[in-house]
Short mmCIF file of C-alpha atoms and ligand atoms in Angstrom, two decimals:
data_model
loop_
_atom_site.label_atom_id
_atom_site.label_comp_id
_atom_site.label_asym_id
_atom_site.label_seq_id
_atom_site.Cartn_x
_atom_site.Cartn_y
_atom_site.Cartn_z
CA UNK A 852 96.97 154.52 46.24
CA UNK A 853 93.35 154.07 45.34
CA UNK A 854 94.02 153.01 41.73
CA UNK A 855 91.96 149.80 41.62
CA UNK A 856 88.74 148.56 43.20
CA UNK A 857 89.74 144.93 43.79
CA UNK A 858 87.31 142.13 44.61
CA UNK A 859 87.50 140.92 48.21
CA UNK A 860 89.47 137.82 47.28
CA UNK A 861 93.12 137.16 48.12
CA UNK A 862 94.94 134.40 46.31
CA UNK A 863 97.81 132.71 48.03
CA UNK A 864 98.91 130.13 45.47
CA UNK A 865 98.17 128.81 42.03
CA UNK A 866 98.62 125.67 40.01
CA UNK A 867 98.00 125.62 36.26
CA UNK A 868 94.64 127.28 35.58
CA UNK A 869 93.56 127.14 39.24
CA UNK A 870 94.09 129.83 41.87
CA UNK A 871 93.54 129.13 45.58
CA UNK A 872 92.37 131.80 48.00
CA UNK A 873 93.48 132.08 51.61
CA UNK A 874 90.71 129.70 52.67
CA UNK A 875 92.06 127.21 50.13
CA UNK A 876 89.00 127.61 47.88
CA UNK A 877 89.85 126.88 44.23
CA UNK A 878 88.96 129.33 41.43
CA UNK A 879 89.13 128.54 37.73
CA UNK A 880 91.18 131.31 36.11
CA UNK A 881 89.86 132.34 32.69
CA UNK A 882 91.73 135.65 32.72
CA UNK A 883 95.39 134.72 33.39
CA UNK A 884 96.15 137.93 35.27
CA UNK A 885 94.96 139.85 32.17
CA UNK A 886 96.62 137.74 29.46
CA UNK A 887 99.87 137.44 31.40
CA UNK A 888 100.13 133.89 32.73
CA UNK A 889 99.81 132.08 29.40
CA UNK A 890 101.48 129.00 30.88
CA UNK A 891 99.23 129.16 33.92
CA UNK A 892 100.37 129.57 37.50
CA UNK A 893 103.50 128.04 39.02
CA UNK A 894 104.49 126.26 35.80
CA UNK A 895 107.36 123.96 36.87
CA UNK A 896 109.65 124.99 33.99
CA UNK A 897 109.21 128.68 34.83
CA UNK A 898 109.64 128.13 38.56
CA UNK A 899 112.82 126.18 37.87
CA UNK A 900 114.20 128.93 35.62
CA UNK A 901 113.42 131.65 38.15
CA UNK A 902 115.09 129.73 40.96
CA UNK A 903 118.19 128.72 39.07
CA UNK A 904 118.71 132.15 37.46
CA UNK A 905 118.13 133.92 40.79
CA UNK A 906 120.81 131.71 42.28
CA UNK A 907 123.25 132.77 39.55
CA UNK A 908 122.65 136.39 38.58
CA UNK A 909 119.68 138.78 38.64
CA UNK A 910 121.03 142.13 37.50
CA UNK A 911 124.19 143.70 36.15
CA UNK A 912 122.82 146.74 34.18
CA UNK A 913 123.16 147.22 30.44
CA UNK A 914 126.66 148.61 30.88
CA UNK A 915 127.82 145.02 30.30
CA UNK A 916 126.78 142.39 27.84
CA UNK A 917 124.02 140.10 29.09
CA UNK A 918 124.04 136.56 27.79
CA UNK A 919 120.39 135.76 28.52
CA UNK A 920 119.28 139.02 26.91
CA UNK A 921 121.14 138.17 23.72
CA UNK A 922 119.68 134.68 23.77
CA UNK A 923 116.14 136.04 24.17
CA UNK A 924 116.70 138.61 21.41
CA UNK A 925 117.75 135.79 19.08
CA UNK A 926 114.68 133.73 19.95
CA UNK A 927 112.33 136.68 19.45
CA UNK A 928 114.00 137.57 16.17
CA UNK A 929 113.57 134.01 15.00
CA UNK A 930 109.85 133.77 15.76
CA UNK A 931 108.97 137.31 14.62
CA UNK A 932 111.43 137.99 11.76
CA UNK A 933 112.08 141.42 13.28
CA UNK A 934 115.78 141.71 13.88
CA UNK A 935 116.36 144.26 16.67
CA UNK A 936 114.96 144.37 20.19
CA UNK A 937 114.90 146.87 23.04
CA UNK A 938 113.93 145.40 26.40
CA UNK A 939 111.78 147.26 28.91
CA UNK A 940 109.81 146.24 31.99
CA UNK A 941 106.20 146.78 30.95
CA UNK A 942 103.89 147.30 28.01
CA UNK A 943 103.68 151.06 28.40
CA UNK A 944 107.46 151.29 28.34
CA UNK A 945 107.68 149.13 25.24
CA UNK A 946 105.21 151.49 23.55
CA UNK A 947 107.18 154.53 24.70
CA UNK A 948 110.18 153.07 22.89
CA UNK A 949 108.06 152.53 19.78
CA UNK A 950 106.79 156.11 19.85
CA UNK A 951 110.32 157.45 20.30
CA UNK A 952 111.56 155.36 17.37
CA UNK A 953 108.77 156.70 15.16
CA UNK A 954 109.70 160.25 16.08
CA UNK A 955 113.38 159.63 15.34
CA UNK A 956 112.34 158.17 12.01
CA UNK A 957 110.33 161.30 11.23
CA UNK A 958 113.09 163.70 12.21
CA UNK A 959 115.55 161.75 10.08
CA UNK A 960 113.32 162.66 7.12
CA UNK A 961 113.16 166.33 8.08
CA UNK A 962 109.65 166.11 9.57
CA UNK A 963 109.78 168.46 12.55
CA UNK A 964 106.47 167.51 14.15
CA UNK A 965 106.20 163.79 13.49
CA UNK A 966 102.66 162.57 14.05
CA UNK A 967 101.37 159.05 14.65
CA UNK A 968 97.90 157.88 13.62
CA UNK A 969 96.22 156.07 16.55
CA UNK A 970 92.76 154.53 16.89
CA UNK A 971 89.48 155.08 18.69
CA UNK A 972 88.99 152.62 21.56
CA UNK A 973 92.69 151.74 21.58
CA UNK A 974 94.67 151.09 24.73
CA UNK A 975 98.42 151.61 24.82
CA UNK A 976 99.23 152.22 28.51
CA UNK A 977 99.23 154.73 31.35
CA UNK A 978 102.40 156.78 30.91
CA UNK A 979 101.94 160.28 29.50
CA UNK A 980 102.75 159.42 25.87
CA UNK A 981 100.88 156.11 25.89
CA UNK A 982 97.77 157.52 27.57
CA UNK A 983 97.82 160.29 24.97
CA UNK A 984 97.91 157.60 22.28
CA UNK A 985 95.08 155.69 23.98
CA UNK A 986 91.60 156.19 22.53
CA UNK A 987 89.66 156.35 25.78
CA UNK A 988 88.85 159.66 27.47
CA UNK A 989 88.61 157.99 30.90
CA UNK A 990 92.30 157.14 30.68
CA UNK A 991 93.21 160.74 29.81
CA UNK A 992 90.79 162.86 31.84
CA UNK A 993 92.51 164.93 34.51
CA UNK A 994 95.97 164.35 33.14
CA UNK A 995 96.07 167.08 30.52
CA UNK A 996 98.08 168.54 28.89
CA UNK A 997 98.41 165.45 26.73
CA UNK A 998 101.51 164.63 24.71
CA UNK A 999 101.24 166.02 21.18
CA UNK A 1000 101.90 164.22 17.96
CA UNK A 1001 98.91 161.88 17.71
CA UNK A 1002 95.92 162.01 15.41
CA UNK A 1003 92.98 159.70 15.85
CA UNK A 1004 91.06 157.52 13.41
CA UNK A 1005 88.19 155.07 13.82
CA UNK A 1006 89.36 151.45 14.13
CA UNK A 1007 88.99 149.14 11.14
CA UNK A 1008 88.40 152.02 8.74
CA UNK A 1009 91.02 152.35 5.99
CA UNK A 1010 89.13 155.15 4.24
CA UNK A 1011 89.38 157.30 7.38
CA UNK A 1012 93.15 156.85 7.45
CA UNK A 1013 93.48 157.74 3.78
CA UNK A 1014 91.44 160.82 4.52
CA UNK A 1015 93.80 161.83 7.35
CA UNK A 1016 96.77 161.32 5.07
CA UNK A 1017 95.29 163.79 2.60
CA UNK A 1018 95.04 166.46 5.31
CA UNK A 1019 98.27 165.96 7.25
CA UNK A 1020 101.82 166.18 5.98
CA UNK A 1021 103.51 165.14 9.23
CA UNK A 1022 102.36 161.52 9.53
CA UNK A 1023 105.20 159.09 10.18
CA UNK A 1024 103.46 155.98 11.48
CA UNK A 1025 100.24 154.12 12.21
CA UNK A 1026 100.03 152.50 15.65
CA UNK A 1027 97.37 149.85 16.11
CA UNK A 1028 96.39 146.73 18.05
CA UNK A 1029 95.75 143.77 15.71
CA UNK A 1030 92.77 142.95 17.97
CA UNK A 1031 91.68 145.64 20.42
CA UNK A 1032 91.80 144.13 23.91
CA UNK A 1033 90.66 146.70 26.47
CA UNK A 1034 88.47 148.31 23.81
CA UNK A 1035 86.20 145.24 23.73
CA UNK A 1036 87.94 142.37 21.89
CA UNK A 1037 87.36 144.17 18.59
CA UNK A 1038 88.47 142.12 15.60
CA UNK A 1039 88.99 144.10 12.40
CA UNK A 1040 88.22 142.93 8.89
CA UNK A 1041 90.51 140.11 7.76
CA UNK A 1042 92.28 142.36 5.29
CA UNK A 1043 92.65 145.38 7.59
CA UNK A 1044 96.30 144.83 8.53
CA UNK A 1045 97.19 144.00 4.92
CA UNK A 1046 95.59 147.23 3.75
CA UNK A 1047 97.37 149.18 6.48
CA UNK A 1048 100.65 147.57 5.43
CA UNK A 1049 100.13 148.61 1.82
CA UNK A 1050 99.13 152.13 2.78
CA UNK A 1051 102.18 152.49 5.05
CA UNK A 1052 104.45 151.22 2.28
CA UNK A 1053 103.00 153.67 -0.23
CA UNK A 1054 103.29 156.62 2.15
CA UNK A 1055 106.65 155.71 3.69
CA UNK A 1056 105.05 155.35 7.15
CA UNK A 1057 105.98 152.84 9.82
CA UNK A 1058 103.43 150.20 10.77
CA UNK A 1059 103.58 149.84 14.58
CA UNK A 1060 101.69 146.90 16.04
CA UNK A 1061 100.90 146.85 19.74
CA UNK A 1062 100.88 143.09 20.36
CA UNK A 1063 101.18 143.45 24.11
CA UNK A 1064 97.92 141.56 24.59
CA UNK A 1065 97.67 139.65 21.28
CA UNK A 1066 101.26 138.42 21.18
CA UNK A 1067 102.93 135.27 22.51
CA UNK A 1068 100.43 132.79 21.16
CA UNK A 1069 97.26 134.37 22.49
CA UNK A 1070 95.47 134.50 19.12
CA UNK A 1071 96.73 131.14 17.81
CA UNK A 1072 99.96 132.44 16.22
CA UNK A 1073 103.07 133.67 17.95
CA UNK A 1074 101.94 137.16 16.90
CA UNK A 1075 98.57 138.21 15.52
CA UNK A 1076 100.12 139.81 12.41
CA UNK A 1077 101.14 136.31 11.30
CA UNK A 1078 97.49 135.62 10.46
CA UNK A 1079 97.92 138.23 7.70
CA UNK A 1080 101.28 137.24 6.24
CA UNK A 1081 102.66 140.72 6.70
CA UNK A 1082 105.53 142.20 8.71
CA UNK A 1083 105.20 145.27 10.92
CA UNK A 1084 108.09 147.73 11.18
CA UNK A 1085 107.78 147.88 14.95
CA UNK A 1086 106.05 145.51 17.35
CA UNK A 1087 105.65 145.81 21.11
CA UNK A 1088 105.29 142.93 23.56
CA UNK A 1089 104.88 142.56 27.30
CA UNK A 1090 102.11 140.76 29.21
CA UNK A 1091 102.64 137.04 28.47
CA UNK A 1092 106.32 137.40 27.54
CA UNK A 1093 107.47 136.73 31.13
CA UNK A 1094 104.46 134.71 32.35
CA UNK A 1095 104.20 137.16 35.25
CA UNK A 1096 107.78 138.28 35.64
CA UNK A 1097 107.72 141.90 34.40
CA UNK A 1098 109.28 142.35 30.96
CA UNK A 1099 108.44 144.35 27.85
CA UNK A 1100 110.02 144.43 24.43
CA UNK A 1101 110.03 146.74 21.42
CA UNK A 1102 111.11 144.97 18.24
CA UNK A 1103 111.96 146.62 14.97
CA UNK A 1104 113.62 146.21 11.58
CA UNK A 1105 116.42 148.05 9.81
CA UNK A 1106 114.16 151.04 8.97
CA UNK A 1107 114.53 152.40 12.50
CA UNK A 1108 117.14 150.31 14.30
CA UNK A 1109 119.99 152.23 12.69
CA UNK A 1110 118.59 155.51 14.03
CA UNK A 1111 119.06 154.68 17.68
CA UNK A 1112 122.52 155.29 19.12
CA UNK A 1113 123.99 154.74 22.59
CA UNK A 1114 122.54 157.44 24.82
CA UNK A 1115 119.25 157.82 22.92
CA UNK A 1116 117.24 155.43 25.03
CA UNK A 1117 117.72 153.05 27.93
CA UNK A 1118 116.44 151.33 31.03
CA UNK A 1119 118.12 150.33 34.27
CA UNK A 1120 116.17 147.12 34.78
CA UNK A 1121 115.23 146.41 31.16
CA UNK A 1122 116.67 143.20 29.78
CA UNK A 1123 118.05 141.94 33.08
CA UNK A 1124 119.26 138.32 33.26
CA UNK A 1125 116.35 137.11 35.38
CA UNK A 1126 113.52 138.48 33.23
CA UNK A 1127 115.26 137.41 30.02
CA UNK A 1128 115.99 133.88 31.26
CA UNK A 1129 112.32 133.50 32.17
CA UNK A 1130 111.10 134.81 28.81
CA UNK A 1131 113.45 132.36 27.04
CA UNK A 1132 111.91 129.62 29.11
CA UNK A 1133 108.39 130.81 28.21
CA UNK A 1134 109.19 130.55 24.49
CA UNK A 1135 110.83 127.13 24.85
CA UNK A 1136 107.96 125.77 26.94
CA UNK A 1137 105.33 127.04 24.51
CA UNK A 1138 107.17 125.27 21.70
CA UNK A 1139 107.64 122.03 23.64
CA UNK A 1140 104.00 121.89 24.71
CA UNK A 1141 102.74 123.04 21.26
CA UNK A 1142 100.51 125.55 22.98
CA UNK A 1143 99.90 127.78 19.98
CA UNK A 1144 98.08 125.07 18.02
CA UNK A 1145 96.25 124.17 21.19
CA UNK A 1146 95.12 127.81 21.56
CA UNK A 1147 93.74 127.73 18.01
CA UNK A 1148 91.81 124.52 18.57
CA UNK A 1149 90.45 125.45 21.98
CA UNK A 1150 89.56 128.94 20.76
CA UNK A 1151 87.46 127.42 17.97
CA UNK A 1152 85.77 125.16 20.50
CA UNK A 1153 84.90 128.12 22.73
CA UNK A 1154 83.40 130.04 19.82
CA UNK A 1155 81.41 127.07 18.53
CA UNK A 1156 79.96 126.34 21.97
CA UNK A 1157 79.13 129.95 22.74
CA UNK A 1158 77.49 130.34 19.34
CA UNK A 1159 75.44 127.21 19.96
CA UNK A 1160 74.26 128.33 23.38
CA UNK A 1161 74.02 132.10 22.91
CA UNK A 1162 73.71 132.56 19.15
CA UNK A 1163 69.94 132.99 19.32
CA UNK A 1164 69.85 135.11 22.46
CA UNK A 1165 68.64 138.52 21.40
CA UNK A 1166 70.56 140.51 24.00
CA UNK A 1167 73.85 138.93 22.92
CA UNK A 1168 75.06 141.31 20.26
CA UNK A 1169 78.19 139.47 19.18
CA UNK A 1170 80.46 136.55 19.99
CA UNK A 1171 84.00 137.31 18.89
CA UNK A 1172 87.28 135.54 19.22
CA UNK A 1173 90.70 134.82 17.84
CA UNK A 1174 92.52 131.95 19.52
CA UNK A 1175 92.06 132.33 23.25
CA UNK A 1176 91.08 136.00 23.13
CA UNK A 1177 87.32 135.86 23.40
CA UNK A 1178 84.62 138.50 23.79
CA UNK A 1179 80.86 138.25 24.25
CA UNK A 1180 79.16 141.58 23.72
CA UNK A 1181 75.79 142.21 25.37
CA UNK A 1182 73.37 144.98 24.52
CA UNK A 1183 73.58 146.27 28.11
CA UNK A 1184 76.21 146.94 30.79
CA UNK A 1185 77.30 143.76 32.57
CA UNK A 1186 80.26 144.61 34.81
CA UNK A 1187 78.46 142.94 37.75
CA UNK A 1188 79.04 139.56 36.09
CA UNK A 1189 82.68 139.65 37.21
CA UNK A 1190 81.61 139.32 40.84
CA UNK A 1191 78.76 136.93 40.02
CA UNK A 1192 81.29 134.64 38.32
CA UNK A 1193 83.76 134.97 41.19
CA UNK A 1194 80.97 133.92 43.57
CA UNK A 1195 80.90 130.73 41.49
CA UNK A 1196 84.68 130.46 41.70
CA UNK A 1197 85.30 131.51 38.12
CA UNK A 1198 87.55 134.44 37.14
CA UNK A 1199 86.48 136.41 34.07
CA UNK A 1200 86.63 140.05 33.01
CA UNK A 1201 84.25 142.61 31.56
CA UNK A 1202 85.74 145.34 29.39
CA UNK A 1203 84.27 148.36 27.60
CA UNK A 1204 81.30 148.07 29.99
CA UNK A 1205 79.37 145.38 28.12
CA UNK A 1206 81.88 142.87 26.75
CA UNK A 1207 82.61 139.71 28.71
CA UNK A 1208 86.28 139.03 28.04
CA UNK A 1209 87.97 135.66 28.43
CA UNK A 1210 91.74 135.28 28.30
CA UNK A 1211 92.33 131.80 29.71
CA UNK A 1212 95.87 130.42 30.00
CA UNK A 1213 97.00 128.54 26.90
CA UNK A 1214 97.32 125.37 28.97
CA UNK A 1215 93.53 125.32 29.53
CA UNK A 1216 91.88 121.91 29.00
CA UNK A 1217 88.64 121.30 27.12
CA UNK A 1218 87.04 120.24 30.39
CA UNK A 1219 87.98 123.58 31.92
CA UNK A 1220 86.62 125.31 28.83
CA UNK A 1221 83.30 123.50 29.30
CA UNK A 1222 83.17 124.70 32.88
CA UNK A 1223 83.69 128.32 31.75
CA UNK A 1224 81.16 128.02 28.93
CA UNK A 1225 78.47 126.57 31.19
CA UNK A 1226 78.95 129.12 33.95
CA UNK A 1227 79.16 132.13 31.63
CA UNK A 1228 76.07 131.07 29.65
CA UNK A 1229 74.16 130.47 32.85
CA UNK A 1230 75.13 133.86 34.28
CA UNK A 1231 74.07 135.60 31.09
CA UNK A 1232 70.70 133.80 31.07
CA UNK A 1233 70.07 134.66 34.73
CA UNK A 1234 70.97 138.30 34.12
CA UNK A 1235 68.70 138.59 31.11
CA UNK A 1236 65.79 136.93 32.92
CA UNK A 1237 66.20 139.35 35.79
CA UNK A 1238 66.34 142.29 33.39
CA UNK A 1239 63.15 141.07 31.70
CA UNK A 1240 61.28 140.51 35.00
C1 LIG B 542 98.14 145.92 28.83
C2 LIG B 542 98.38 146.66 27.59
C3 LIG B 542 99.27 147.75 27.53
C4 LIG B 542 99.97 148.30 28.76
O1 LIG B 542 100.81 147.38 29.35
P1 LIG B 542 101.39 147.68 30.85
O2 LIG B 542 102.34 146.55 31.09
O3 LIG B 542 100.21 147.67 31.77
O4 LIG B 542 102.05 149.00 30.82
C5 LIG B 542 99.48 148.36 26.31
N1 LIG B 542 98.87 147.93 25.20
C6 LIG B 542 98.01 146.90 25.21
C7 LIG B 542 97.37 146.45 23.94
C8 LIG B 542 97.72 146.24 26.40
O5 LIG B 542 96.83 145.24 26.42
#
């Protein structure tokens, strides 16, 4: 169906941070398939895991115990300190599980219409519940009636949430991205998550973090909440968890895990041996290659260089970043830069209309970073000169 408007480029293979098109032209990938291929393309450890697991066992269903699923659950519990996991196949599905858990939690307290506070400019997925939770009319338009049980607040605004809590008695949870990805790489105040945590504790609400884009090392920690020394009650993952093999996860603690019983939720494919073996291998490889510290260092380098080259450019409104999640906001629409960059064999993204978004693989080298910085700065300068002329 006509769901995307793809560029006229077809990639046939990849190696690390480089993709090759069908004419064997190399492209530097600073987007990683939208924050998915954190280890880059065709990483030997991942290829090896896929091949060996496929030769053993791909799927049995959750009607039997699955060794690789249990192993992955243990690894995720260890790095997140959340102790229960439900496995799905995508981000939207992981968020569906989170929303269902929050509703169960509300009903267990006698709240008949449990309501979740969600944010402006948020993105949580394309299924009916997750598009209803999403703070972008374009995602919702034409698909009404929306799913009920959400109330919206501005992002990074604790006072607004307190205000909602004074006027609603059905709130059971706050659902938020630690850094908004699709919404424009929006980074909240340093204390925002801490204040949300405190508020949720005081009110008896669940704190649900959508770390589908920020998780798995992207921001320079395994999970973005670890910058704040807090724990969420529920966290969702997908994107980079399988380095391209579809897998999602909804993690939680004892506040909600006891509420779910056999028959309440499920998935045919979710948690299959192949996807779980690959995700285990992703975690192991990230640890072996110390990619999270690398993401922190390289992210700082990106920000420093962009600030140096663009800091005084009037039309550049902001340069934002956390680890290797980087946004450059212009004061004008700039979606055409995606194609302009591709014409120079560089893959970038523009989100929210005027924010250049970079999500390079965590294996990116400083030399590759320099290449991205030079090309992006040049494209911005050319654009602004043309606009001025
Ligand atoms: C990509 C994304 C989703 C949706 O994930 P899908 O796998 O496309 O369903 C949800 N939340 C956030 C923050 C995302 O970045």
